[in-house]
C-alpha cells in the first residue's frame, strides 16, 4: 500500500503527497477520503499524518491507515510537527514578553521545539534609537540564556531569513504569533514569492471563512510550514500547576531542590525557584509571568 503525508485537509478531503519513492500523482497529490471506519472509531486524520492509502479507480484514493504520530496538536490540528516558530515584532505591534512566555508554555507543553523570531528589526534601526536596539539585544540574550534559539529578522531587508530557513529544513513547523507580527511576510520572503500579503494570505489559507482549512506549505529544503492563526488561542485547562512550572524550563533545576514536593513556587518556605528569581538567576519577567499564569489558571478553573 502506498505511503504518503497529508498536506492539506479541506471539505472532507485529505490531500496526500506520496512518499518520494512512489508513483507520481496528478498535480503531486492524491485526493483521498478517509476510510469509513475512522468515523465510527472517532479517528480523524490530521494534516502532517503519515498514512497508507489505496488509490481508487477515479484517480482519487482512500486513507486506510494512520501511522503512529510523533506529536499531535489540537489547535491547529496538525500531526508530527516538531517545531514552533514564534514570531514577535519589535514594533507594530510592540514586543509583549508576557505573551511570548505564554506561547512558550504552550509550545513546551505540546513537546515542540521553539524557535523565537524577533521580527521587523528594520523598524528599530530606522529611528536609530539606541535604547531600543539595546533592549532588543537584552531580550535576545534573556531567551538565549534559557536555551532557546533566537533569530532577529526583517522581511524588508532580509536579515535573518536564511537562518530561519535553515532551521525549517526537513521538518514540519508551525508558525505562531499575533496577527500583524509579520508571519506572511517572512514566509513570503522565504518562499521567494512576490505576491501581495493579501494574496499570500489567500494562498496560506487565511480569509477563507467558509471551510476549516489546514495546509502545509512545502519549502525547497524539504521543510513544511503551517501558518495557522489558531495557535494563538491558548488554553490552560489541561495544564496542572506542576506542569506549568515545568514549561518554564529554566525553573526545573531549581525546583528539584525546593523544600516541598509539588511546590507551587509561590509562597512556600524553602522554595528555590523564588530564591533564584530574587537573586536574578531567573529573570524577573519570567518569574512574574509564571505567577500571573498561575493566577489565570486558578481563575479559569474556578469558572469552569
Ligand atoms: P501576519 O499577520 O503576522 O501574517 O503579518 P503580515 O506579514 O501580514 O505583516 C503585517 C504588516 O507588517 C504588513 O503591513 C507588513 O508589510 C508589515 N511587515 C511585515 N514584516 C515586516 C518587516 O520585517 N519590516 C517592516 N517594516 N514591516 C513589516
Ligand atoms: Zn518552589
Short mmCIF file of C-alpha atoms and ligand atoms in Angstrom, two decimals:
data_model
loop_
_atom_site.label_atom_id
_atom_site.label_comp_id
_atom_site.label_asym_id
_atom_site.label_seq_id
_atom_site.Cartn_x
_atom_site.Cartn_y
_atom_site.Cartn_z
CA UNK A 1 0.00 0.00 0.00
CA UNK A 2 1.47 3.39 -0.92
CA UNK A 3 2.56 5.75 1.82
CA UNK A 4 2.34 9.48 1.89
CA UNK A 5 1.79 12.54 4.03
CA UNK A 6 -1.40 14.53 4.35
CA UNK A 7 -0.51 18.09 3.40
CA UNK A 8 -3.97 19.58 3.28
CA UNK A 9 -7.42 18.91 4.67
CA UNK A 10 -10.38 20.58 3.06
CA UNK A 11 -14.09 19.83 2.93
CA UNK A 12 -13.78 16.22 3.92
CA UNK A 13 -10.89 15.51 1.58
CA UNK A 14 -7.32 14.75 2.55
CA UNK A 15 -4.62 15.66 0.07
CA UNK A 16 -1.83 13.12 0.31
CA UNK A 17 1.64 13.76 -1.01
CA UNK A 18 3.06 10.38 -1.99
CA UNK A 19 6.38 9.41 -0.41
CA UNK A 20 9.26 10.25 -2.76
CA UNK A 21 9.81 6.69 -3.90
CA UNK A 22 6.27 6.20 -5.13
CA UNK A 23 4.38 6.73 -8.34
CA UNK A 24 3.72 10.38 -9.02
CA UNK A 25 0.20 11.55 -8.53
CA UNK A 26 -1.67 14.07 -10.61
CA UNK A 27 -0.63 17.53 -9.52
CA UNK A 28 1.59 15.96 -6.90
CA UNK A 29 -1.26 15.00 -4.58
CA UNK A 30 -3.78 12.24 -4.25
CA UNK A 31 -7.18 13.46 -3.20
CA UNK A 32 -8.41 10.99 -0.60
CA UNK A 33 -11.39 10.29 1.57
CA UNK A 34 -10.90 8.77 4.98
CA UNK A 35 -11.87 5.15 5.48
CA UNK A 36 -15.43 4.74 6.70
CA UNK A 37 -14.34 3.03 9.88
CA UNK A 38 -12.37 6.12 11.01
CA UNK A 39 -15.55 7.99 11.75
CA UNK A 40 -17.03 5.13 13.73
CA UNK A 41 -13.90 4.89 15.81
CA UNK A 42 -13.60 8.64 16.24
CA UNK A 43 -10.32 8.77 14.35
CA UNK A 44 -9.59 11.97 12.45
CA UNK A 45 -6.71 12.03 10.02
CA UNK A 46 -4.68 15.21 10.50
CA UNK A 47 -2.54 17.31 8.26
CA UNK A 48 1.00 16.10 8.82
CA UNK A 49 -0.07 12.49 9.27
CA UNK A 50 1.96 9.79 7.57
CA UNK A 51 -0.63 7.49 6.05
CA UNK A 52 -1.09 4.40 3.97
CA UNK A 53 -3.63 4.87 1.21
CA UNK A 54 -5.26 2.92 -1.58
CA UNK A 55 -5.67 4.56 -4.96
CA UNK A 56 -9.23 4.27 -6.30
CA UNK A 57 -10.33 3.98 -9.91
CA UNK A 58 -11.28 7.62 -10.37
CA UNK A 59 -7.73 8.79 -9.63
CA UNK A 60 -8.58 9.54 -6.05
CA UNK A 61 -7.80 7.44 -3.01
CA UNK A 62 -8.76 6.23 0.42
CA UNK A 63 -6.70 6.80 3.54
CA UNK A 64 -6.58 3.35 5.13
CA UNK A 65 -4.16 3.67 7.96
CA UNK A 66 -2.59 6.44 10.00
CA UNK A 67 0.94 5.71 11.11
CA UNK A 68 1.84 6.48 14.73
CA UNK A 69 2.13 10.20 15.44
CA UNK A 70 5.19 11.80 16.94
CA UNK A 71 3.28 14.85 18.12
CA UNK A 72 -0.28 15.98 17.92
CA UNK A 73 -1.64 19.50 18.19
CA UNK A 74 -5.28 20.26 18.71
CA UNK A 75 -5.16 23.91 17.74
CA UNK A 76 -4.06 23.93 14.97
CA UNK A 77 -4.96 20.32 14.20
CA UNK A 78 -1.58 19.13 12.95
CA UNK A 79 0.32 15.90 13.46
CA UNK A 80 4.06 15.36 13.58
CA UNK A 81 5.05 19.00 13.87
CA UNK A 82 8.35 19.18 15.69
CA UNK A 83 8.99 22.87 15.80
CA UNK A 84 7.05 26.01 16.57
CA UNK A 85 8.33 29.24 15.13
CA UNK A 86 7.25 32.03 17.40
CA UNK A 87 7.16 35.44 15.85
CA UNK A 88 7.18 38.63 17.86
CA UNK A 89 7.69 42.03 16.27
CA UNK A 90 9.95 44.59 17.88
CA UNK A 91 7.37 47.20 16.81
CA UNK A 92 3.86 47.35 15.38
CA UNK A 93 2.68 45.60 17.48
CA UNK A 94 5.15 46.28 20.31
CA UNK A 95 7.02 43.42 21.90
CA UNK A 96 4.93 41.67 24.51
CA UNK A 97 7.04 39.41 26.69
CA UNK A 98 4.10 38.15 28.67
CA UNK A 99 2.51 36.83 25.52
CA UNK A 100 5.85 35.43 24.39
CA UNK A 101 6.13 33.48 27.63
CA UNK A 102 2.55 32.29 27.26
CA UNK A 103 3.27 30.93 23.81
CA UNK A 104 6.40 29.26 25.13
CA UNK A 105 4.40 27.49 27.84
CA UNK A 106 2.03 26.18 25.23
CA UNK A 107 4.85 25.03 22.97
CA UNK A 108 6.80 23.37 25.75
CA UNK A 109 3.66 21.60 26.86
CA UNK A 110 3.00 20.36 23.34
CA UNK A 111 6.55 18.99 23.22
CA UNK A 112 7.59 21.13 20.29
CA UNK A 113 10.96 22.78 19.81
CA UNK A 114 10.54 26.55 19.96
CA UNK A 115 12.33 28.90 17.60
CA UNK A 116 11.92 32.55 18.53
CA UNK A 117 11.96 35.17 15.79
CA UNK A 118 12.07 38.84 16.71
CA UNK A 119 10.69 40.44 13.58
CA UNK A 120 10.71 43.86 11.90
CA UNK A 121 14.22 44.71 13.06
CA UNK A 122 14.33 47.43 10.41
CA UNK A 123 11.76 49.47 12.34
CA UNK A 124 14.20 49.77 15.23
CA UNK A 125 17.18 50.60 13.08
CA UNK A 126 15.14 53.16 11.22
CA UNK A 127 14.70 55.51 14.14
CA UNK A 128 18.21 54.82 15.45
CA UNK A 129 17.03 54.64 18.99
CA UNK A 130 19.98 53.11 20.82
CA UNK A 131 17.96 52.31 23.87
CA UNK A 132 15.55 50.18 21.89
CA UNK A 133 18.29 48.43 20.00
CA UNK A 134 19.90 47.64 23.32
CA UNK A 135 16.70 46.27 24.74
CA UNK A 136 16.30 44.04 21.69
CA UNK A 137 19.75 42.63 22.38
CA UNK A 138 18.78 42.10 26.02
CA UNK A 139 15.64 40.23 25.11
CA UNK A 140 17.60 38.03 22.72
CA UNK A 141 20.14 37.35 25.46
CA UNK A 142 17.45 36.60 28.05
CA UNK A 143 15.93 33.84 25.95
CA UNK A 144 19.23 32.50 24.68
CA UNK A 145 20.40 32.14 28.27
CA UNK A 146 17.36 29.95 28.91
CA UNK A 147 18.44 27.81 25.99
CA UNK A 148 16.18 28.99 23.19
CA UNK A 149 17.30 29.86 19.69
CA UNK A 150 16.52 33.48 18.92
CA UNK A 151 16.78 34.99 15.45
CA UNK A 152 16.33 38.68 14.71
CA UNK A 153 14.63 39.13 11.37
CA UNK A 154 13.42 41.69 8.91
CA UNK A 155 11.37 40.77 5.91
CA UNK A 156 12.16 44.18 4.47
CA UNK A 157 15.96 43.85 4.48
CA UNK A 158 16.16 40.07 4.60
CA UNK A 159 18.01 39.94 7.93
CA UNK A 160 17.80 36.50 9.47
CA UNK A 161 15.59 34.91 6.83
CA UNK A 162 18.21 32.45 5.65
CA UNK A 163 18.96 31.45 9.18
CA UNK A 164 15.26 30.83 9.84
CA UNK A 165 15.08 28.84 6.61
CA UNK A 166 17.93 26.60 7.77
CA UNK A 167 16.03 25.81 10.96
CA UNK A 168 12.98 24.78 8.96
CA UNK A 169 14.78 22.23 6.80
CA UNK A 170 13.42 18.72 6.80
CA UNK A 171 10.68 19.04 9.39
CA UNK A 172 7.19 20.30 9.99
CA UNK A 173 7.00 23.66 11.73
CA UNK A 174 4.03 25.69 12.83
CA UNK A 175 4.22 29.46 12.65
CA UNK A 176 2.69 31.26 15.57
CA UNK A 177 2.24 34.82 16.69
CA UNK A 178 -0.29 37.60 16.95
CA UNK A 179 -1.75 38.90 13.76
CA UNK A 180 0.37 41.61 12.19
CA UNK A 181 3.75 40.45 13.51
CA UNK A 182 4.87 39.54 10.00
CA UNK A 183 4.24 35.81 9.59
CA UNK A 184 3.03 36.07 6.00
CA UNK A 185 5.80 38.49 5.08
CA UNK A 186 8.52 36.22 6.42
CA UNK A 187 7.05 33.19 4.70
CA UNK A 188 6.66 35.20 1.55
CA UNK A 189 10.30 36.17 1.71
CA UNK A 190 11.38 32.60 2.30
CA UNK A 191 9.23 31.22 -0.45
CA UNK A 192 10.64 33.83 -2.78
CA UNK A 193 7.19 34.84 -3.81
CA UNK A 194 6.37 38.33 -4.84
CA UNK A 195 2.69 38.24 -4.12
CA UNK A 196 0.91 40.86 -2.11
CA UNK A 197 0.46 40.00 1.54
CA UNK A 198 -3.26 39.70 0.99
CA UNK A 199 -2.76 37.30 -1.90
CA UNK A 200 -0.35 35.33 0.23
CA UNK A 201 -2.95 35.23 2.94
CA UNK A 202 -5.27 33.59 0.49
CA UNK A 203 -2.59 31.17 -0.59
CA UNK A 204 -1.89 30.41 3.03
CA UNK A 205 -5.50 29.67 3.66
CA UNK A 206 -6.46 32.76 5.56
CA UNK A 207 -9.53 34.78 4.86
CA UNK A 208 -11.40 31.68 3.83
CA UNK A 209 -14.03 31.54 6.44
CA UNK A 210 -16.31 29.08 4.73
CA UNK A 211 -14.28 25.97 5.39
CA UNK A 212 -11.95 24.75 8.03
CA UNK A 213 -8.76 24.60 6.12
CA UNK A 214 -5.35 23.45 7.27
CA UNK A 215 -2.48 23.26 4.88
CA UNK A 216 1.25 22.69 4.93
CA UNK A 217 3.41 24.82 2.67
CA UNK A 218 6.36 22.96 1.24
CA UNK A 219 9.75 24.67 1.22
CA UNK A 220 12.60 23.92 -1.16
CA UNK A 221 14.72 22.41 1.58
CA UNK A 222 12.20 19.74 2.47
CA UNK A 223 10.67 21.69 5.30
CA UNK A 224 6.93 22.14 5.76
CA UNK A 225 5.29 25.11 7.36
CA UNK A 226 1.82 25.53 8.75
CA UNK A 227 0.77 29.11 9.05
CA UNK A 228 -2.14 28.89 11.39
CA UNK A 229 -3.72 31.73 13.30
CA UNK A 230 -5.35 29.17 15.59
CA UNK A 231 -2.22 28.76 17.61
CA UNK A 232 -2.81 31.98 19.48
CA UNK A 233 -5.82 30.62 21.30
CA UNK A 234 -4.13 29.47 24.44
CA UNK A 235 -5.96 27.46 26.96
CA UNK A 236 -4.72 26.40 30.35
CA UNK A 237 -7.46 23.99 31.27
CA UNK A 238 -5.41 20.95 30.50
CA UNK A 239 -2.36 22.18 32.41
CA UNK A 240 -1.67 21.33 36.03
CA UNK A 241 0.22 23.55 38.46
CA UNK A 242 3.34 21.40 38.33
CA UNK A 243 3.15 21.14 34.59
CA UNK A 244 3.13 24.91 34.31
CA UNK A 245 6.40 25.24 36.17
CA UNK A 246 7.96 22.52 34.02
CA UNK A 247 7.08 24.59 30.98
CA UNK A 248 9.41 27.27 32.32
CA UNK A 249 12.43 25.18 31.50
CA UNK A 250 14.97 27.24 33.46
CA UNK A 251 12.95 26.66 36.67
CA UNK A 252 13.40 22.91 36.58
CA UNK A 253 16.89 22.64 38.04
CA UNK A 254 15.92 24.90 40.96
CA UNK A 255 12.55 23.23 41.51
CA UNK A 256 14.30 19.94 42.17
CA UNK A 257 15.66 21.40 45.39
CA UNK A 258 12.52 23.06 46.71
CA UNK A 259 11.75 22.02 50.28
CA UNK A 260 8.29 20.69 49.45
CA UNK A 261 7.29 18.27 46.76
CA UNK A 262 4.74 19.78 44.46
CA UNK A 263 5.92 23.25 45.46
CA UNK A 264 3.98 25.86 43.53
CA UNK A 265 6.91 28.29 43.81
CA UNK A 266 4.57 30.97 45.05
CA UNK A 267 4.53 31.16 48.84
CA UNK A 268 6.15 28.00 50.18
CA UNK A 269 9.13 28.34 52.51
CA UNK A 270 12.35 26.86 51.17
CA UNK A 271 11.35 27.49 47.56
CA UNK A 272 14.47 27.54 45.42
CA UNK A 273 12.72 28.89 42.35
CA UNK A 274 11.58 32.01 44.13
CA UNK A 275 15.03 32.35 45.70
CA UNK A 276 16.64 32.11 42.26
CA UNK A 277 14.28 34.80 40.96
CA UNK A 278 15.20 37.03 43.88
CA UNK A 279 18.90 36.51 43.16
CA UNK A 280 18.39 37.30 39.49
CA UNK A 281 19.34 33.77 38.40
CA UNK A 282 15.87 33.53 36.95
CA UNK A 283 14.79 36.64 35.02
CA UNK A 284 12.32 38.77 36.96
CA UNK A 285 9.97 38.97 33.97
CA UNK A 286 9.84 35.19 33.65
CA UNK A 287 9.01 34.63 37.30
CA UNK A 288 6.45 37.42 37.23
CA UNK A 289 4.72 35.85 34.24
CA UNK A 290 4.74 32.46 35.91
CA UNK A 291 2.90 33.96 38.89
CA UNK A 292 0.42 35.68 36.57
CA UNK A 293 -0.26 32.47 34.65
CA UNK A 294 -0.83 30.62 37.91
CA UNK A 295 -3.44 33.21 38.82
CA UNK A 296 -5.06 32.96 35.40
CA UNK A 297 -5.21 29.18 35.69
CA UNK A 298 -6.85 29.34 39.08
CA UNK A 299 -9.34 31.88 37.82
CA UNK A 300 -10.21 29.74 34.81
CA UNK A 301 -10.61 26.60 36.86
CA UNK A 302 -12.96 28.37 39.21
CA UNK A 303 -15.17 29.42 36.35
CA UNK A 304 -15.45 26.03 34.69
P1 LIG B 1 0.89 38.48 9.80
O1 LIG B 1 -0.50 38.93 10.16
O2 LIG B 1 1.62 38.00 11.01
O3 LIG B 1 0.94 37.49 8.70
O4 LIG B 1 1.68 39.81 9.32
P2 LIG B 1 1.96 40.34 7.85
O5 LIG B 1 3.08 39.59 7.23
O6 LIG B 1 0.68 40.42 7.09
O7 LIG B 1 2.51 41.80 8.16
C1 LIG B 1 1.73 42.77 8.83
C2 LIG B 1 2.24 44.16 8.44
O8 LIG B 1 3.58 44.34 8.87
C3 LIG B 1 2.26 44.39 6.93
O9 LIG B 1 1.87 45.72 6.68
C4 LIG B 1 3.70 44.17 6.55
O10 LIG B 1 4.07 44.91 5.41
C5 LIG B 1 4.45 44.65 7.78
N1 LIG B 1 5.72 43.92 7.95
C6 LIG B 1 5.90 42.60 7.99
N2 LIG B 1 7.19 42.28 8.16
C7 LIG B 1 7.86 43.45 8.23
C8 LIG B 1 9.25 43.79 8.42
O11 LIG B 1 10.14 42.97 8.54
N3 LIG B 1 9.54 45.14 8.46
C9 LIG B 1 8.59 46.09 8.32
N4 LIG B 1 8.97 47.37 8.38
N5 LIG B 1 7.28 45.80 8.15
C10 LIG B 1 6.91 44.51 8.10
ZN1 LIG B 2 9.40 26.03 44.81
#
